[in-house]
Amino acid sequence: MLGARPNRSIFIPMSTQPSPHTGPRPGPQIAQRLAYAASQSARVAWFFGQYMLAARLNGRTRLQRPPEGPVPDTRAILEELRALLARDLANIEAGYYRLPHDLVPDPRRILADAAAFFRDVPEVQRRRRDRIATEVRANPPPGSESLPAYYRQNFHFQTGGYLTEESARLYDHQVEVLFGGGADAMRRQTLVPIFEHLKTRRVADCRLLDVAAGTGRYLTFVKDNHPRLPVTALDLSAAYLREARRNLAPWARTSFAVQAAAEAMPLADDSQDIVTCIYLFHELPAKIRVQAAREMARVLKPGGILVFMDSLQYGDNPAMDGLLDLFPQAFHEPYYAHYARDDLDALFADAGFRPRTTSLAYMSKLLVLEKP
Ligand SMILES: C[S@@+](CC[C@H](N)C(=O)[O-])C[C@H]1O[C@@H](n2cnc3c(N)ncnc32)[C@H](O)[C@@H]1O
């Protein structure tokens, strides 16, 4: 999204390749395609438009280092986004998961979120301009003093870091703006290996743990598709977990929240069938990444799977490499440069995992690994 300029041709293709699959029979396809195309096109226009407007209000970001790799233009970014949404629709049509549960969003909520986002833009820009990223240490929100120092920062230059109710309330909107409306669709790609893993098992007897669950939005997609699956949201942020409880209220009897660090989880060995971990590793120092991977292997049952999604790394999609140079400068991400070159295959192999599949989804990559 960095460096992107407006483009009017935001639409979702109506023809997609069906994927080979043995899932439930898909529903009436034309109505589904129309609903999907209308809602996702509106969504991309809404969030992409806010990205462009915020970028205009912010003016030029002073870079500490110019990008070394190529920076894609708007057309190339929208092409990648369109491919992601086409895959998302193909997965829905193949029966891997349902249409997004918020196909028709609540207009009051989306307007309120946009207003709150733009009220906060000048504060974020002030931190970006002055390179201030430790406000949350200078004025620690109650209860945050005992959290690890690497964590007590204003990630993304966002107000409150991950430590306040206001930040938790704004987070999902901010992420969607950052990805031009593609964040949920990227996360939904993880529902395919989850479907495959659960299809031969009694869902109510399985356990899914989402490490660094944030506001629980991702888990709402998991629960919408697997309502009987018991899920645990684990995160270091008490405020984000409160938001997660609100988001998961419709499934309160089968959703649990644990405030803990990914690198020291208070969960039993061999207790989980599926561990998911989305957009955490690029925010961890290298040493903590290694510990977190070991912990995820420890709590998984033998034969269980880790479904891991995070940012692209250098070379995954060379046309995007310049964005990986720009992102950590514009959105305070102190560990990203190391993450973007880290050897994830070796890291997970050392933790005891066996790789199954690797795929790319727009600005993310998805690894599926198993505990032998
Ligand atoms: C970029 S957000 C990702 C949230 C969510 N998974 C998503 O898809 O949007 C990173 C999350 O990781 C949490 N986090 C960061 N370091 C952590 C750690 N060591 N242990 C547990 N959670 C952590 C933060 O509180 C935040 O909710």
Coordinates of C-alpha atoms and ligand atoms in Angstrom, one line a residue:
M1 CA 0.0 0.0 0.0
L2 CA 2.9 2.4 0.6
G3 CA 3.5 4.5 -2.5
A4 CA 0.1 3.6 -3.9
R5 CA -1.9 6.2 -5.9
P6 CA -5.6 6.2 -6.5
N7 CA -7.1 4.0 -9.2
R8 CA -10.8 3.8 -10.1
S9 CA -10.9 0.2 -11.3
I10 CA -11.5 -1.5 -8.1
F11 CA -13.7 -4.5 -8.8
I12 CA -13.7 -8.2 -8.1
P13 CA -13.6 -10.7 -11.0
M14 CA -16.7 -12.8 -11.4
S15 CA -15.0 -15.8 -12.8
T16 CA -12.7 -17.9 -10.7
Q17 CA -11.0 -21.3 -11.0
P18 CA -12.7 -23.8 -8.8
S19 CA -10.2 -25.6 -6.6
P20 CA -10.0 -29.4 -6.4
H21 CA -11.8 -30.3 -3.2
T22 CA -14.0 -32.8 -1.5
G23 CA -15.9 -30.5 0.9
P24 CA -19.6 -29.8 1.3
R25 CA -21.6 -29.0 -1.8
P26 CA -21.5 -25.4 -2.6
G27 CA -24.7 -23.3 -2.6
P28 CA -26.3 -21.3 -5.5
Q29 CA -23.3 -19.8 -7.1
I30 CA -24.6 -16.8 -9.0
A31 CA -26.3 -15.2 -6.0
Q32 CA -23.2 -15.9 -3.9
R33 CA -20.9 -14.4 -6.5
L34 CA -23.0 -11.3 -6.8
A35 CA -23.2 -10.8 -3.0
Y36 CA -19.4 -11.4 -2.7
A37 CA -18.5 -9.1 -5.6
A38 CA -20.7 -6.3 -4.4
S39 CA -19.6 -6.4 -0.8
Q40 CA -15.9 -6.9 -1.3
S41 CA -15.7 -4.2 -4.0
A42 CA -17.4 -1.8 -1.7
R43 CA -15.0 -2.9 1.1
V44 CA -11.9 -2.3 -1.0
A45 CA -13.1 1.1 -2.1
W46 CA -13.9 2.1 1.5
F47 CA -10.6 1.0 3.0
F48 CA -8.3 1.8 0.0
G49 CA -9.9 5.2 -0.1
Q50 CA -9.2 5.8 3.5
Y51 CA -5.6 4.8 3.0
M52 CA -5.2 7.3 0.2
L53 CA -6.9 10.1 2.2
A54 CA -4.7 9.4 5.3
A55 CA -1.6 9.4 3.1
R56 CA -2.6 12.7 1.7
L57 CA -3.3 14.2 5.1
N58 CA 0.1 12.9 6.4
G59 CA 2.2 14.3 3.5
R60 CA 5.5 12.7 2.7
T61 CA 7.1 10.3 5.2
R62 CA 10.7 11.2 5.9
L63 CA 12.6 8.0 5.1
Q64 CA 15.7 6.9 7.0
R65 CA 16.7 4.6 4.1
P66 CA 15.3 4.6 0.6
P67 CA 13.8 1.3 -0.5
E68 CA 16.3 -1.1 -2.2
G69 CA 13.8 -3.4 -3.9
P70 CA 11.1 -2.5 -6.4
V71 CA 8.0 -0.7 -5.0
P72 CA 4.9 -1.8 -6.8
D73 CA 2.5 0.9 -8.2
T74 CA -1.2 1.0 -7.4
R75 CA -2.2 -1.1 -10.4
A76 CA 0.2 -3.9 -9.4
I77 CA -1.1 -3.8 -5.8
L78 CA -4.7 -3.9 -6.9
E79 CA -3.9 -6.8 -9.2
E80 CA -2.5 -8.8 -6.3
L81 CA -5.5 -7.9 -4.2
R82 CA -7.9 -9.0 -7.0
A83 CA -6.1 -12.3 -7.2
L84 CA -6.5 -12.8 -3.4
L85 CA -10.2 -12.0 -3.6
A86 CA -10.7 -14.3 -6.5
R87 CA -9.0 -17.1 -4.5
D88 CA -11.2 -16.2 -1.5
L89 CA -14.3 -16.6 -3.6
A90 CA -13.1 -19.8 -5.1
N91 CA -12.5 -21.2 -1.6
I92 CA -16.1 -20.2 -0.6
E93 CA -17.5 -21.8 -3.7
A94 CA -15.6 -25.0 -3.1
G95 CA -17.1 -25.1 0.4
Y96 CA -14.0 -24.6 2.5
Y97 CA -15.7 -21.7 4.3
R98 CA -18.7 -19.5 4.3
L99 CA -19.3 -16.0 2.9
P100 CA -17.9 -13.4 5.3
H101 CA -20.3 -13.0 8.2
D102 CA -20.2 -9.3 7.9
L103 CA -21.1 -9.2 4.2
V104 CA -23.5 -6.4 5.0
P105 CA -21.7 -4.4 7.7
D106 CA -23.4 -2.3 10.3
P107 CA -23.3 1.3 8.8
R108 CA -23.2 3.0 12.2
R109 CA -20.1 0.9 13.3
I110 CA -18.1 1.5 10.1
L111 CA -18.8 5.2 10.1
A112 CA -17.8 5.5 13.8
D113 CA -14.6 3.5 13.2
A114 CA -13.7 5.7 10.2
A115 CA -14.3 8.8 12.3
A116 CA -12.2 7.5 15.2
F117 CA -9.5 6.5 12.7
F118 CA -9.2 10.0 11.2
R119 CA -9.4 11.7 14.6
D120 CA -6.3 9.7 15.5
V121 CA -4.3 10.2 12.2
P122 CA -2.6 13.5 13.4
E123 CA -1.3 11.8 16.6
V124 CA 0.1 8.8 14.6
Q125 CA 1.7 11.2 12.2
R126 CA 3.2 13.2 15.0
R127 CA 4.9 10.1 16.4
R128 CA 6.0 9.1 12.9
R129 CA 7.5 12.5 12.2
D130 CA 9.3 12.7 15.5
R131 CA 10.2 9.0 15.6
I132 CA 8.5 8.6 19.0
A133 CA 7.7 4.9 19.7
T134 CA 7.9 4.5 23.4
E135 CA 5.2 6.8 24.7
V136 CA 3.5 3.8 26.3
R137 CA 6.6 3.4 28.6
A138 CA 6.7 7.1 29.5
N139 CA 3.0 7.0 30.5
P140 CA 2.3 3.3 31.2
P141 CA -1.3 2.3 31.1
P142 CA -2.3 0.6 34.4
G143 CA -1.1 -3.0 34.7
S144 CA 1.3 -2.7 31.8
E145 CA 4.5 -2.2 33.7
S146 CA 5.2 -5.9 34.2
L147 CA 4.9 -6.7 30.5
P148 CA 8.1 -7.4 28.5
A149 CA 10.1 -4.3 27.4
Y150 CA 10.2 -5.4 23.8
Y151 CA 6.4 -5.3 23.8
R152 CA 5.8 -1.9 25.5
Q153 CA 6.2 0.2 22.4
N154 CA 3.9 2.1 20.1
F155 CA 3.9 -0.5 17.3
H156 CA 2.7 1.1 14.0
F157 CA 3.2 4.4 15.9
Q158 CA -0.4 3.7 17.1
T159 CA -1.9 5.5 20.1
G160 CA -1.6 3.3 23.2
G161 CA 0.5 0.6 21.5
Y162 CA -1.4 -2.6 22.2
L163 CA -2.2 -1.5 25.7
T164 CA -5.4 0.5 25.8
E165 CA -9.1 0.0 25.1
E166 CA -9.0 2.8 22.5
S167 CA -6.3 1.0 20.6
A168 CA -8.1 -2.3 20.8
R169 CA -11.3 -0.6 19.4
L170 CA -9.4 0.9 16.5
Y171 CA -7.0 -1.9 15.6
D172 CA -9.1 -3.9 13.1
H173 CA -10.0 -0.8 11.2
Q174 CA -6.4 0.3 11.0
V175 CA -5.2 -3.0 9.7
E176 CA -7.9 -3.1 7.0
V177 CA -6.9 0.5 5.9
L178 CA -3.2 -0.6 5.8
F179 CA -4.1 -3.5 3.5
G180 CA -6.7 -1.7 1.4
G181 CA -9.5 -4.0 2.5
G182 CA -7.6 -7.3 2.0
A183 CA -6.7 -8.2 5.6
D184 CA -9.7 -10.4 6.4
A185 CA -9.4 -12.2 3.0
M186 CA -5.7 -12.9 3.7
R187 CA -6.5 -14.3 7.1
R188 CA -9.4 -16.4 5.7
Q189 CA -6.8 -18.4 3.6
T190 CA -5.9 -20.2 6.8
L191 CA -9.4 -21.6 7.0
V192 CA -8.6 -24.1 4.2
P193 CA -6.0 -26.2 6.1
I194 CA -8.3 -25.9 9.2
F195 CA -11.2 -27.4 7.2
E196 CA -8.9 -30.1 5.9
H197 CA -7.7 -31.0 9.3
L198 CA -11.2 -31.1 10.9
K199 CA -13.1 -32.8 8.2
T200 CA -12.2 -36.3 9.4
R201 CA -12.4 -35.5 13.2
R202 CA -15.2 -34.8 15.7
V203 CA -15.0 -31.1 15.9
A204 CA -16.3 -30.7 19.4
D205 CA -13.5 -33.0 20.7
C206 CA -10.7 -30.9 19.0
R207 CA -9.0 -27.8 20.4
L208 CA -7.8 -24.7 18.5
L209 CA -5.4 -22.1 20.1
D210 CA -4.9 -18.7 18.4
V211 CA -1.6 -17.3 19.6
A212 CA -1.6 -13.5 19.6
A213 CA -5.3 -13.4 18.9
G214 CA -5.5 -9.7 19.2
T215 CA -9.2 -8.5 19.1
G216 CA -10.4 -12.0 18.2
R217 CA -11.7 -10.9 14.8
Y218 CA -9.9 -13.8 13.1
L219 CA -11.5 -16.3 15.5
T220 CA -15.0 -14.9 14.6
F221 CA -14.3 -16.4 11.1
V222 CA -13.2 -19.7 12.6
K223 CA -16.2 -19.9 14.9
D224 CA -18.6 -18.8 12.1
N225 CA -17.5 -21.9 10.2
H226 CA -16.9 -24.3 13.1
P227 CA -19.3 -23.2 15.9
R228 CA -18.7 -26.3 17.9
L229 CA -14.9 -26.1 17.9
P230 CA -13.6 -25.0 21.3
V231 CA -11.1 -22.1 20.7
T232 CA -8.7 -20.2 22.9
A233 CA -7.6 -16.7 22.3
L234 CA -4.1 -16.0 23.8
D235 CA -2.6 -12.6 23.8
L236 CA -0.4 -10.4 26.0
S237 CA -2.8 -7.5 25.9
A238 CA -5.6 -7.4 28.5
A239 CA -7.4 -4.7 26.6
Y240 CA -7.3 -6.6 23.3
L241 CA -8.6 -9.7 25.0
R242 CA -11.5 -7.8 26.4
E243 CA -12.3 -6.7 22.8
A244 CA -11.9 -10.4 21.8
R245 CA -14.5 -11.5 24.4
R246 CA -16.9 -8.9 23.0
N247 CA -16.4 -10.1 19.5
L248 CA -16.7 -13.7 20.4
A249 CA -19.8 -13.2 22.7
P250 CA -22.1 -15.2 20.3
W251 CA -19.9 -18.2 20.9
A252 CA -19.1 -17.5 24.6
R253 CA -19.6 -21.1 25.8
T254 CA -16.9 -22.5 23.5
S255 CA -14.4 -19.5 23.4
F256 CA -11.8 -18.9 26.1
A257 CA -9.3 -16.1 26.6
V258 CA -5.8 -16.4 28.2
Q259 CA -3.5 -13.4 28.9
A260 CA 0.0 -14.8 28.4
A261 CA 3.1 -14.5 26.3
A262 CA 3.5 -16.7 23.3
E263 CA 7.0 -17.7 24.5
A264 CA 5.7 -19.0 27.9
M265 CA 2.2 -20.3 27.5
P266 CA 0.3 -21.6 30.6
L267 CA -1.1 -24.5 28.6
A268 CA -0.5 -28.3 28.9
D269 CA 1.8 -30.2 26.6
D270 CA 0.1 -32.0 23.7
S271 CA -3.2 -30.3 24.4
Q272 CA -4.1 -28.6 21.1
D273 CA -5.1 -30.0 17.7
I274 CA -4.6 -26.8 15.8
V275 CA -2.5 -23.8 16.7
T276 CA -2.9 -20.6 14.6
C277 CA -0.6 -17.7 14.7
I278 CA -1.2 -14.7 12.5
Y279 CA 0.9 -11.5 12.2
L280 CA 2.9 -12.1 15.4
F281 CA 6.4 -13.1 14.4
H282 CA 7.3 -9.9 12.6
E283 CA 6.7 -8.1 16.0
L284 CA 9.0 -10.4 18.1
P285 CA 12.7 -10.1 18.7
A286 CA 14.6 -13.0 17.0
K287 CA 15.2 -14.8 20.3
I288 CA 11.6 -14.7 21.3
R289 CA 10.5 -16.0 17.9
V290 CA 12.5 -19.1 18.6
Q291 CA 11.0 -19.6 22.0
A292 CA 7.4 -19.0 20.7
A293 CA 7.9 -21.6 17.9
R294 CA 9.1 -24.2 20.6
E295 CA 6.1 -23.4 22.7
M296 CA 3.7 -23.9 19.9
A297 CA 5.3 -27.3 19.2
R298 CA 5.1 -28.2 22.8
V299 CA 1.3 -27.5 23.2
L300 CA 0.3 -29.2 20.0
K301 CA -0.7 -32.9 20.0
P302 CA 1.4 -35.2 17.8
G303 CA -0.2 -35.0 14.4
G304 CA -1.5 -31.6 15.2
I305 CA -0.9 -28.6 12.8
L306 CA 0.4 -25.1 13.1
V307 CA -1.3 -22.7 10.7
F308 CA 1.1 -19.8 10.5
M309 CA 0.5 -16.5 8.6
D310 CA 2.8 -13.5 8.6
S311 CA 4.2 -10.8 6.2
L312 CA 6.0 -11.8 3.0
Q313 CA 9.7 -12.1 3.4
Y314 CA 12.4 -10.9 0.9
G315 CA 12.3 -12.9 -2.3
D316 CA 8.8 -14.4 -1.7
N317 CA 7.4 -12.0 -4.3
P318 CA 10.4 -9.9 -5.6
A319 CA 8.1 -7.3 -7.1
M320 CA 7.0 -6.4 -3.5
D321 CA 10.4 -6.3 -1.9
G322 CA 10.6 -2.5 -1.8
L323 CA 7.4 -2.5 0.4
L324 CA 9.3 -4.6 2.9
D325 CA 11.9 -1.8 3.1
L326 CA 9.3 0.9 3.5
F327 CA 6.8 -0.7 5.9
P328 CA 8.9 -0.8 9.1
Q329 CA 9.9 2.8 8.7
A330 CA 6.4 4.2 8.1
F331 CA 4.8 1.9 10.7
H332 CA 7.1 1.5 13.7
E333 CA 8.1 -2.2 13.5
P334 CA 11.5 -2.6 15.2
Y335 CA 11.9 -6.4 14.6
Y336 CA 10.6 -6.5 11.0
A337 CA 13.9 -6.1 9.2
H338 CA 15.2 -9.2 10.9
Y339 CA 12.0 -11.1 10.5
A340 CA 11.9 -10.3 6.7
R341 CA 15.2 -12.2 6.3
D342 CA 14.8 -14.8 9.0
D343 CA 15.0 -18.5 8.0
L344 CA 11.6 -19.6 9.0
D345 CA 12.1 -23.1 7.6
A346 CA 15.1 -23.7 9.9
L347 CA 13.4 -22.0 12.9
F348 CA 10.3 -24.2 12.7
A349 CA 12.4 -27.4 12.0
D350 CA 14.5 -26.7 15.1
A351 CA 11.3 -26.3 17.1
G352 CA 10.3 -29.8 16.0
F353 CA 7.9 -29.1 13.1
R354 CA 7.7 -30.8 9.7
P355 CA 6.6 -28.5 6.8
R356 CA 3.5 -29.3 4.8
T357 CA 2.8 -26.4 2.5
T358 CA 3.8 -22.8 1.8
S359 CA 1.7 -20.4 -0.2
L360 CA 1.5 -16.7 -0.7
A361 CA -1.6 -14.5 -0.2
Y362 CA -1.3 -10.9 -1.4
M363 CA 1.1 -9.4 1.2
S364 CA 1.2 -12.4 3.5
K365 CA 2.5 -15.9 3.4
L366 CA 0.9 -19.0 4.9
L367 CA 2.8 -21.9 6.2
V368 CA 1.2 -25.2 7.3
L369 CA 3.4 -27.4 9.5
E370 CA 2.8 -30.5 11.6
K371 CA 4.1 -31.9 14.8
P372 CA 5.2 -35.4 13.8
Ligands
LIG1 C1 -0.1 -7.4 14.6 S1 -1.2 -8.0 15.9 C2 -1.9 -9.4 15.3 C3 -3.3 -9.7 15.9 C4 -4.1 -10.8 15.2 N1 -3.5 -12.1 15.2 C5 -4.5 -10.4 13.8 O1 -4.5 -11.2 12.9 O2 -4.7 -9.2 13.6 C6 0.0 -8.6 17.1 C7 -0.7 -9.1 18.3 O3 0.3 -9.9 19.0 C8 0.2 -9.6 20.4 N2 1.5 -9.9 21.0 C9 2.7 -9.3 20.7 N3 3.7 -9.9 21.3 C10 3.1 -11.0 22.0 C11 3.7 -12.1 22.8 N4 5.0 -12.2 23.1 N5 2.8 -13.0 23.3 C12 1.5 -12.9 23.0 N6 0.9 -11.9 22.3 C13 1.8 -11.0 21.7 C14 -0.2 -8.2 20.5 O4 -0.8 -7.8 21.7 C15 -1.2 -8.1 19.3 O5 -2.5 -8.4 19.7

